[in-house]
N, CA, C and O atoms as a MOPAC input file, in Angstrom:
PM7 MOZYME 1SCF
protein

 N    -10.67800 1     3.39800 1    24.02500 1
 C     -9.54800 1     4.05500 1    23.88400 1
 C     -9.35500 1     5.59600 1    23.70400 1
 O    -10.18900 1     6.42300 1    24.07500 1
 N     -8.16300 1     5.89700 1    23.09300 1
 C     -7.70100 1     7.61000 1    23.43000 1
 C     -6.90300 1     7.66900 1    22.85000 1
 O     -6.48300 1     6.54200 1    22.58900 1
 N     -6.22000 1     8.60800 1    22.31800 1
 C     -5.36100 1     9.24000 1    22.04700 1
 C     -4.46500 1    10.16700 1    23.26100 1
 O     -4.97500 1    10.96500 1    24.04800 1
 N     -2.77100 1     9.75700 1    23.14500 1
 C     -2.27400 1     9.45900 1    23.80800 1
 C     -0.77500 1    10.27100 1    23.26600 1
 O     -0.47300 1    10.24300 1    22.07300 1
 N     -0.05500 1    10.85900 1    24.12100 1
 C      1.45100 1    11.33900 1    24.05900 1
 C      2.62100 1    11.14800 1    24.41300 1
 O      2.28200 1    10.12100 1    24.99900 1
 N      3.29600 1    11.17500 1    24.53000 1
 C      4.59200 1    10.39200 1    25.08600 1
 C      4.86300 1    11.72500 1    25.83900 1
 O      4.12200 1    12.67100 1    25.57200 1
 N      5.47300 1    11.82700 1    26.40300 1
 C      6.24200 1    12.49400 1    26.88800 1
 C      6.92700 1    13.84700 1    26.24600 1
 O      6.60800 1    14.99700 1    26.54800 1
 N      8.11100 1    13.39600 1    25.13300 1
 C      8.53400 1    14.60000 1    23.71600 1
 C      7.90700 1    14.80100 1    23.49800 1
 O      8.00400 1    16.02800 1    23.49800 1
 N      6.28800 1    14.39000 1    22.96400 1
 C      5.14500 1    15.31300 1    22.17800 1
 C      4.47400 1    16.45400 1    23.09100 1
 O      4.31000 1    17.65800 1    22.89300 1
 N      4.11900 1    15.53100 1    24.27100 1
 C      3.63800 1    16.56100 1    25.34700 1
 C      4.58300 1    18.24300 1    24.93100 1
 O      4.32700 1    19.28100 1    24.32000 1
 N      5.57000 1    17.74600 1    25.59000 1
 C      6.98900 1    19.04700 1    25.77100 1
 C      6.74500 1    19.72600 1    24.52900 1
 O      6.26300 1    20.81000 1    24.85600 1
 N      6.82500 1    19.66200 1    23.21300 1
 C      7.21100 1    20.18000 1    22.17300 1
 C      5.37100 1    20.92300 1    21.88900 1
 O      5.15600 1    21.99500 1    21.32300 1
 N      4.35100 1    20.04000 1    22.43200 1
 C      3.49100 1    20.70000 1    22.20300 1
 C      3.04200 1    21.71200 1    22.70200 1
 O      2.30000 1    22.44200 1    22.04500 1
 N      3.34100 1    21.95700 1    23.81800 1
 C      3.13500 1    22.90200 1    24.79700 1
 C      4.47600 1    23.61500 1    24.55900 1
 O      4.17500 1    24.74200 1    24.95100 1
 N      5.43800 1    23.67400 1    24.27000 1
 C      6.40000 1    24.54500 1    23.72800 1
 C      6.05100 1    25.34300 1    22.42400 1
 O      6.71200 1    26.30400 1    22.03100 1
 N      5.17500 1    24.94800 1    21.92800 1
 C      4.38300 1    25.50000 1    20.39100 1
 C      3.65200 1    25.97200 1    21.23100 1
 O      4.24700 1    26.85000 1    21.85600 1
 N      2.44700 1    25.79500 1    21.62600 1
 C      1.07900 1    26.91800 1    22.20300 1
 C      1.91600 1    28.20100 1    23.12700 1
 O      1.75400 1    29.37300 1    22.78400 1
 N      2.56000 1    27.94300 1    23.98200 1
 C      3.56900 1    28.98600 1    24.42000 1
 C      4.21000 1    29.80800 1    23.45200 1
 O      4.14800 1    31.03200 1    23.57200 1
 N      4.85500 1    29.24700 1    22.45100 1
 C      5.31500 1    30.45700 1    21.69800 1
 C      4.31300 1    31.12000 1    20.99500 1
 O      4.33300 1    32.35000 1    21.04700 1
 N      3.13300 1    30.37500 1    20.11900 1
 C      2.50000 1    31.24900 1    19.16000 1
 C      1.15900 1    32.19000 1    20.69100 1
 O      0.44000 1    33.16000 1    20.45000 1
 N      1.26700 1    31.41900 1    22.15000 1
 C      0.60900 1    32.48900 1    22.47000 1
 C     -1.06300 1    32.57200 1    22.47800 1
 O     -1.66800 1    33.63900 1    22.58700 1
 N     -1.69600 1    31.28100 1    22.34700 1
 C     -2.76700 1    30.65400 1    22.41300 1
 C     -3.18000 1    29.40600 1    21.80500 1
 O     -2.64500 1    28.70200 1    20.94800 1
 N     -4.67200 1    29.26400 1    22.70300 1
 C     -4.36700 1    27.87100 1    22.04300 1
 C     -4.52700 1    27.29900 1    23.23300 1
 O     -4.01700 1    27.47000 1    24.34000 1
 N     -5.95200 1    26.04300 1    22.45500 1
 C     -6.73300 1    25.59000 1    23.64900 1
 C     -5.85500 1    23.98700 1    23.69900 1
 O     -5.61000 1    23.54100 1    24.82000 1
 N     -5.43300 1    23.21500 1    22.52300 1
 C     -4.59600 1    21.76900 1    22.65700 1
 C     -4.25100 1    22.11100 1    20.65500 1
 O     -3.95300 1    23.05100 1    19.91900 1
 N     -4.58200 1    20.48100 1    20.56400 1
 C     -4.04600 1    20.57700 1    19.53700 1
 C     -4.95900 1    19.82300 1    18.78100 1
 O     -5.03700 1    18.82200 1    19.49300 1
 N     -5.42900 1    19.69300 1    18.17800 1
 C     -6.06900 1    18.98000 1    16.61500 1
 C     -5.47400 1    18.16800 1    15.92500 1
 O     -4.43000 1    18.25500 1    15.27700 1
 N     -6.37700 1    17.14000 1    16.13100 1
 C     -5.59600 1    15.73400 1    14.86900 1
 C     -6.96000 1    14.93000 1    14.37500 1
 O     -7.85300 1    14.37700 1    15.01600 1
 N     -6.73300 1    15.10400 1    12.97300 1
 C     -7.59000 1    14.56300 1    12.04700 1
 C     -6.54800 1    13.92000 1    11.04800 1
 O     -5.35400 1    14.06300 1    10.78400 1
 N     -7.66300 1    13.09600 1    10.60300 1
 C     -7.26600 1    12.75400 1     8.88500 1
 C     -7.89000 1    13.20200 1     7.77200 1
 O     -9.12100 1    13.22500 1     7.75300 1
 N     -7.23600 1    13.57500 1     6.81300 1
 C     -7.96300 1    14.13800 1     5.58200 1
 C     -7.62300 1    12.47300 1     4.91000 1
 O     -6.99100 1    11.51600 1     5.35500 1
 N     -8.55900 1    12.76400 1     3.36000 1
 C     -8.56300 1    11.95800 1     2.46100 1
 C     -6.93700 1    12.33000 1     1.70000 1
 O     -6.65800 1    13.52900 1     1.71100 1
 N     -5.99200 1    11.47800 1     1.12400 1
 C     -4.64400 1    11.97800 1     0.80700 1
 C     -3.51300 1    10.72100 1     0.07800 1
 O     -3.30500 1     9.52600 1     0.28700 1
 N     -3.19500 1    11.33000 1    -0.47000 1
 C     -1.81100 1    10.23800 1    -1.12500 1
 C     -2.18400 1     8.87900 1    -1.41800 1
 O     -3.36400 1     8.55200 1    -1.29300 1
 N     -1.08600 1     7.82800 1    -1.89000 1
 C     -1.49900 1     6.96700 1    -2.61800 1
 C     -2.36000 1     5.76400 1    -1.69900 1
 O     -3.12400 1     4.95000 1    -2.21700 1
 N     -2.07600 1     5.84200 1    -0.32700 1
 C     -2.20200 1     4.77200 1     0.43100 1
 C     -3.75700 1     5.01700 1     0.81300 1
 O     -4.37900 1     4.00500 1     1.13700 1
 N     -4.53300 1     6.39800 1     0.80900 1
 C     -6.02700 1     6.72800 1     1.59700 1
 C     -5.80100 1     7.71700 1     2.39300 1
 O     -6.34100 1     8.78100 1     2.09100 1
 N     -5.38800 1     7.69400 1     2.99400 1
 C     -5.26400 1     8.72300 1     4.27200 1
 C     -4.12100 1     9.56200 1     4.93300 1
 O     -3.02900 1     9.03200 1     5.13700 1
 N     -4.28800 1    10.47400 1     5.16900 1
 C     -2.84800 1    11.21500 1     5.75200 1
 C     -3.34800 1    12.05900 1     7.07700 1
 O     -4.51900 1    12.38200 1     7.27700 1
 N     -2.60100 1    12.25600 1     7.65700 1
 C     -3.13000 1    12.79400 1     8.92500 1
 C     -2.91300 1    14.34800 1     8.89900 1
 O     -1.86500 1    14.64900 1     8.32800 1
 N     -3.59400 1    15.34100 1     9.34300 1
 C     -3.87900 1    16.73000 1     9.69400 1
 C     -3.68400 1    17.46800 1    11.30000 1
 O     -4.65800 1    17.99200 1    11.84000 1
 N     -2.81500 1    17.44900 1    11.72900 1
 C     -2.07200 1    18.19200 1    13.16600 1
 C     -2.43600 1    19.61400 1    12.86100 1
 O     -2.07700 1    20.08000 1    11.77900 1
 N     -3.20500 1    20.44800 1    13.82500 1
 C     -3.03100 1    21.71400 1    14.14800 1
 C     -3.41300 1    22.33800 1    15.47500 1
 O     -4.03700 1    21.90900 1    16.44500 1
 N     -2.81100 1    23.53600 1    15.18400 1
 C     -3.14000 1    23.80300 1    16.92400 1
 C     -4.65900 1    24.54800 1    17.12100 1
 O     -4.97400 1    25.32300 1    16.21700 1
 N     -5.57900 1    24.37400 1    18.19400 1
 C     -6.87100 1    24.52300 1    18.42400 1
 C     -7.01800 1    25.72600 1    18.71200 1
 O     -6.04500 1    26.14400 1    19.33900 1
 N     -7.71900 1    26.40400 1    18.55600 1
 C     -8.03500 1    27.89500 1    19.40900 1
 C     -9.37100 1    27.88600 1    19.88100 1
 O     -9.81400 1    28.85700 1    20.49600 1
 N    -10.04800 1    26.89000 1    19.65300 1
 C    -11.35100 1    26.06400 1    20.43000 1
 C    -11.82900 1    25.13600 1    19.73800 1
 O    -11.75500 1    24.77500 1    18.56400 1
 N    -12.55600 1    24.65900 1    21.06600 1
 C    -13.12200 1    23.11700 1    21.18100 1
 C    -14.69700 1    23.10000 1    20.36400 1
 O    -15.77800 1    23.46000 1    20.82900 1
 N    -14.34400 1    22.46600 1    18.78300 1
 C    -16.47900 1    22.82400 1    18.26200 1
 C    -17.39500 1    22.13400 1    18.93700 1
 O    -16.87900 1    21.63100 1    19.93600 1
 N    -18.70300 1    21.85100 1    18.81500 1
 C    -19.55300 1    21.25400 1    18.49400 1
 C    -19.68000 1    19.45400 1    18.57900 1
 O    -20.48000 1    18.92800 1    17.80400 1
 N    -19.21100 1    18.93600 1    19.13400 1
 C    -19.32500 1    17.63500 1    18.53500 1
 C    -17.64100 1    16.83500 1    18.40500 1
 O    -17.20400 1    15.77500 1    17.95600 1
 N    -16.96600 1    18.30000 1    19.22200 1
 C    -15.29800 1    17.46700 1    19.09900 1
 C    -15.61600 1    16.45000 1    19.67000 1
 O    -16.78000 1    16.13100 1    19.91000 1
 N    -14.62900 1    15.81500 1    19.96000 1
 C    -14.13900 1    14.63900 1    21.32500 1
 C    -12.67400 1    15.20700 1    21.66000 1
 O    -11.73200 1    15.53400 1    20.93700 1
 N    -12.87000 1    15.19000 1    23.09300 1
 C    -11.38100 1    15.59500 1    23.51700 1
 C    -10.77000 1    14.82900 1    24.36400 1
 O    -11.51500 1    14.47600 1    25.27800 1
 N     -9.62900 1    14.40000 1    24.43200 1
 C     -8.93700 1    13.58700 1    25.34000 1
 C     -7.75600 1    14.64700 1    25.68200 1
 O     -7.46500 1    15.61700 1    24.98300 1
 N     -7.11300 1    14.25100 1    26.94100 1
 C     -6.65400 1    14.87800 1    27.93700 1
 C     -5.51100 1    14.25400 1    28.42100 1
 O     -5.61600 1    13.60900 1    29.46500 1
 N     -4.22500 1    14.34100 1    27.74100 1
 C     -2.59700 1    13.58700 1    28.14100 1
 C     -1.58600 1    14.41100 1    28.51400 1
 O     -1.10600 1    15.11500 1    27.62500 1
 N     -1.12500 1    14.50100 1    29.66600 1
 C      0.21700 1    15.01500 1    30.01300 1
 C      0.16900 1    16.61000 1    29.67200 1
 O      0.92800 1    17.28700 1    28.97900 1
 N     -0.89200 1    16.93100 1    30.34300 1
 C     -1.64200 1    17.98900 1    30.13600 1
 C     -1.93900 1    19.02400 1    28.97100 1
 O     -2.10400 1    20.23600 1    28.83200 1
 N     -1.91800 1    18.04200 1    28.32900 1
 C     -2.05800 1    18.65400 1    26.86200 1
 C     -3.88900 1    17.80600 1    26.42700 1
 O     -4.43200 1    16.71600 1    26.60700 1
 N     -4.22600 1    19.11300 1    25.80900 1
 C     -5.41700 1    18.66500 1    25.19900 1
 C     -5.23900 1    18.33500 1    23.64900 1
 O     -4.59600 1    19.08500 1    22.91400 1
 N     -5.80500 1    17.24900 1    23.23000 1
 C     -6.07500 1    16.59800 1    22.26900 1
 C     -7.37900 1    16.68200 1    21.54200 1
 O     -8.31500 1    15.97800 1    21.92400 1
 N     -7.54700 1    17.70400 1    20.25400 1
 C     -8.84100 1    18.01100 1    19.58700 1
 C     -9.31800 1    16.35900 1    18.91100 1
 O     -8.24900 1    15.83200 1    18.60100 1
 N    -10.12400 1    15.68800 1    18.68300 1
 C    -10.25200 1    14.94500 1    17.28400 1
 C    -11.53400 1    15.42800 1    16.98300 1
 O    -12.11400 1    15.77800 1    18.01100 1
 N    -12.37300 1    15.62000 1    15.68200 1
 C    -13.22900 1    15.49700 1    15.07200 1
 C    -14.22100 1    13.56100 1    15.21600 1
 O    -13.54400 1    12.53300 1    15.23600 1
 N    -15.74400 1    13.52500 1    15.29000 1
 C    -15.71500 1    11.68700 1    15.18600 1
 C    -15.54500 1    11.10200 1    13.90600 1
 O    -15.51500 1     9.89700 1    13.65500 1
 N    -15.44800 1    11.94700 1    13.20500 1
 C    -15.30300 1    11.49200 1    11.95100 1
 C    -13.51100 1    10.92600 1    11.36000 1
 O    -12.98700 1    10.46100 1    10.34800 1
 N    -13.26600 1    11.19300 1    12.24000 1
 C    -11.72600 1    11.28700 1    11.65800 1
 C    -10.78100 1    10.33900 1    13.13700 1
 O     -9.63200 1     9.89900 1    13.18000 1
 N    -11.87200 1    10.33200 1    14.14600 1
 C    -11.68400 1     9.48200 1    15.46000 1
 C    -12.03800 1     7.91100 1    15.32100 1
 O    -11.86600 1     7.14800 1    16.27100 1
 N    -12.59400 1     7.43700 1    13.95500 1
 C    -12.22100 1     5.97200 1    13.71100 1
 C    -10.89400 1     5.43500 1    13.05700 1
 O    -10.12700 1     4.48900 1    13.23300 1
 N    -10.97800 1     6.20500 1    12.45800 1
 C     -9.11100 1     6.02500 1    12.11300 1
 C     -8.20900 1     6.40400 1    12.76500 1
 O     -7.19300 1     6.04800 1    12.16700 1
 N     -7.87400 1     7.07200 1    13.90400 1
 C     -6.80100 1     7.49200 1    15.16800 1
 C     -7.13400 1     6.99200 1    16.26200 1
 O     -6.25400 1     7.33100 1    17.05400 1
 N     -8.28000 1     6.06700 1    17.05100 1
 C     -8.69900 1     6.18500 1    18.03300 1
 C     -7.25100 1     5.13500 1    18.59000 1
 O     -6.63000 1     4.41200 1    17.81100 1
 N     -7.02300 1     5.23100 1    19.65700 1
 C     -5.72600 1     4.44000 1    19.84100 1
 C     -4.49700 1     5.13000 1    19.80300 1
 O     -3.47500 1     4.86100 1    20.43400 1
 N     -4.68600 1     6.00900 1    19.03200 1
 C     -3.22500 1     6.36800 1    18.45400 1
 C     -2.46700 1     6.91700 1    19.74600 1
 O     -3.03800 1     7.27300 1    20.77700 1
 N     -0.83400 1     6.93100 1    19.48500 1
 C      0.00600 1     7.36700 1    20.41900 1
 C      1.27500 1     8.03000 1    19.48200 1
 O      1.99100 1     7.37000 1    18.72900 1
 N      1.38400 1     9.73900 1    19.75800 1
 C      1.55800 1    10.56000 1    18.88200 1
 C      2.90500 1    10.70400 1    19.89300 1
 O      2.92100 1    10.59800 1    21.11900 1
 N      4.07600 1    10.99200 1    18.94000 1
 C      5.32400 1    10.82200 1    19.17500 1
 C      6.13500 1    12.40100 1    18.95800 1
 O      5.42200 1    13.36600 1    18.68200 1
 N      7.53500 1    12.57400 1    19.09000 1
 C      7.94900 1    13.21000 1    19.07800 1
 C      9.71500 1    13.28500 1    19.00400 1
 O     10.45200 1    13.42300 1    19.98100 1
 N     10.15400 1    13.14800 1    17.52300 1
 C     11.35700 1    12.53400 1    17.86700 1
 C     13.07500 1    13.63300 1    16.87500 1
 O     12.76300 1    14.23500 1    15.84800 1
 N     14.00700 1    13.68400 1    17.15600 1
 C     14.49800 1    14.22300 1    16.31300 1
 C     15.91500 1    13.66500 1    15.65600 1
 O     16.93100 1    13.44400 1    16.31500 1
 N     15.80300 1    13.51500 1    14.48900 1
 C     16.78100 1    12.31700 1    13.96400 1
 C     17.63000 1    13.63500 1    13.10500 1
 O     17.07100 1    14.61100 1    12.60500 1
 N     19.27000 1    13.32100 1    13.09900 1
 C     19.53600 1    14.77800 1    13.24000 1
 C     19.67900 1    15.81500 1    13.05900 1
 O     20.30500 1    16.37800 1    13.95700 1
 N     19.19600 1    16.78800 1    11.76800 1
 C     18.78500 1    17.87200 1    11.35500 1
 C     17.23600 1    17.36900 1    11.09300 1
 O     16.45900 1    18.21200 1    10.64500 1
 N     16.74800 1    16.03800 1    11.35100 1
 C     14.66700 1    16.36900 1    10.66200 1
 C     14.33300 1    15.92200 1    12.68400 1
 O     14.73900 1    15.02100 1    13.41800 1
 N     13.49400 1    17.01600 1    12.86300 1
 C     12.89300 1    16.53100 1    13.98700 1
 C     11.03300 1    16.71500 1    13.70900 1
 O     10.68100 1    17.83400 1    13.33500 1
 N     10.36100 1    16.06300 1    13.82200 1
 C      8.75500 1    15.66700 1    14.25800 1
 C      7.68500 1    15.31000 1    14.35100 1
 O      7.86500 1    14.56300 1    15.31300 1
 N      6.30000 1    15.18800 1    14.05900 1
 C      5.47200 1    14.51400 1    15.25700 1
 C      5.66500 1    12.57700 1    14.41400 1
 O      5.86200 1    12.29500 1    13.23200 1
 N      5.53100 1    11.80400 1    15.40600 1
 C      5.55000 1    10.51800 1    14.85200 1
 C      4.21300 1     9.54400 1    15.06900 1
 O      4.32200 1     8.80500 1    16.04700 1
 N      3.07400 1     9.43200 1    14.38200 1
 C      1.83500 1     8.67900 1    14.58100 1
 C      2.66900 1     7.22300 1    15.03900 1
 O      3.77700 1     6.96400 1    14.57100 1
 N      2.00400 1     6.37300 1    15.96600 1
 C      2.04900 1     5.30000 1    16.32800 1
 C      0.41700 1     5.24800 1    16.34200 1
 O     -0.17000 1     6.19100 1    16.87400 1
 N     -0.33900 1     4.16600 1    15.76900 1
 C     -1.42500 1     4.11000 1    14.86400 1
 C     -1.67100 1     2.57400 1    14.80900 1
 O     -1.53800 1     1.82900 1    13.83800 1
 N     -2.08300 1     2.26000 1    16.14500 1
 C     -2.70000 1     0.33500 1    15.80400 1
 C     -3.50200 1     0.37200 1    15.23200 1
 O     -4.23500 1    -0.59000 1    15.46100 1
 N     -3.98900 1     1.23000 1    14.25300 1
 C     -5.23400 1     0.59900 1    13.16900 1
 C     -5.14600 1     0.66900 1    11.91700 1
 O     -6.13400 1     0.77000 1    11.18900 1
 N     -3.77200 1     0.61800 1    11.44400 1
 C     -2.73300 1     1.55500 1    10.19200 1
 C     -2.76700 1    -0.21400 1     9.63800 1
 O     -2.21500 1    -0.90900 1    10.49100 1
 N     -3.14000 1    -0.81300 1     8.76700 1
 C     -2.98000 1    -1.98600 1     7.81700 1
 C     -1.35200 1    -1.73700 1     7.08400 1
 O     -0.32200 1    -2.39800 1     7.21700 1
 N     -1.61500 1    -0.61300 1     6.35500 1
 C     -0.49200 1    -0.35000 1     4.97300 1
 C     -0.29200 1     1.43100 1     4.91500 1
 O     -0.94400 1     2.45900 1     4.73100 1
 N      1.24700 1     0.89700 1     5.24600 1
 C      1.60700 1     2.89800 1     4.89800 1
 C      2.05200 1     2.93200 1     3.75900 1
 O      2.40100 1     1.83000 1     3.33500 1
 N      2.24500 1     4.20700 1     2.73900 1
 C      3.23300 1     4.69700 1     1.47600 1
 C      4.63100 1     4.42900 1     1.76200 1
 O      5.15000 1     4.41300 1     2.87800 1
 N      5.29800 1     4.18000 1     0.42500 1
 C      6.75100 1     4.15800 1     0.81700 1
 C      7.17500 1     5.47200 1     1.75100 1
 O      7.95600 1     5.50500 1     2.70200 1
 N      6.41200 1     6.51100 1     1.16900 1
 C      7.02900 1     7.94200 1     1.71800 1
 C      6.83400 1     8.58300 1     3.20700 1
 O      7.43200 1     9.51000 1     3.75400 1
 N      5.60900 1     7.61000 1     3.72600 1
 C      5.59300 1     7.91300 1     4.53800 1
 C      4.19200 1     8.85600 1     4.65500 1
 O      4.02500 1     9.00600 1     5.86500 1
 N      3.21700 1     9.49000 1     3.99500 1
 C      2.78800 1    10.38200 1     3.61200 1
 C      1.80900 1     9.31900 1     4.14600 1
 O      1.74200 1     9.38300 1     5.37400 1
 N      1.46600 1     8.89700 1     3.91000 1
 C      0.09200 1     8.69500 1     3.54100 1
 C     -0.61200 1     7.05700 1     4.72400 1
 O     -0.01000 1     6.44600 1     5.60700 1
 N     -1.64500 1     6.91100 1     4.33400 1
 C     -2.34900 1     4.96800 1     5.10800 1
 C     -3.04300 1     5.05400 1     4.94800 1
 O     -3.68700 1     6.09400 1     4.80300 1
 N     -3.58600 1     3.17400 1     4.81700 1
 C     -4.85200 1     3.04700 1     5.28500 1
 C     -5.40100 1     2.10900 1     6.18300 1
 O     -4.68600 1     1.11100 1     6.27000 1
 N     -6.63700 1     2.06600 1     7.03400 1
 C     -7.10700 1     1.55200 1     8.01600 1
 C     -7.59300 1    -0.09700 1     7.59900 1
 O     -8.10400 1    -0.82400 1     8.45100 1

């Protein structure tokens, strides 16, 4: 499987990287948090570490550490604007349950 991006997510990541002026891609991972157990971590990556798994979709590199990959393999990253709110959304086929606030999930 892989990590993929929608056209909207890829465009937004490219825009952020251009504004930032540096970076090799987007780092996606998970950490223990919230009422359901796991939360997504999304940040810009300036380098690719030993052991990182790299996916490239729509011209964007998505870098994932092997421990996180177990939980997010197959995820599609989307970007949406709803009224005044905008942000990335994770379409993760591994999720069995999410908390009510949408901050955490479990598999």
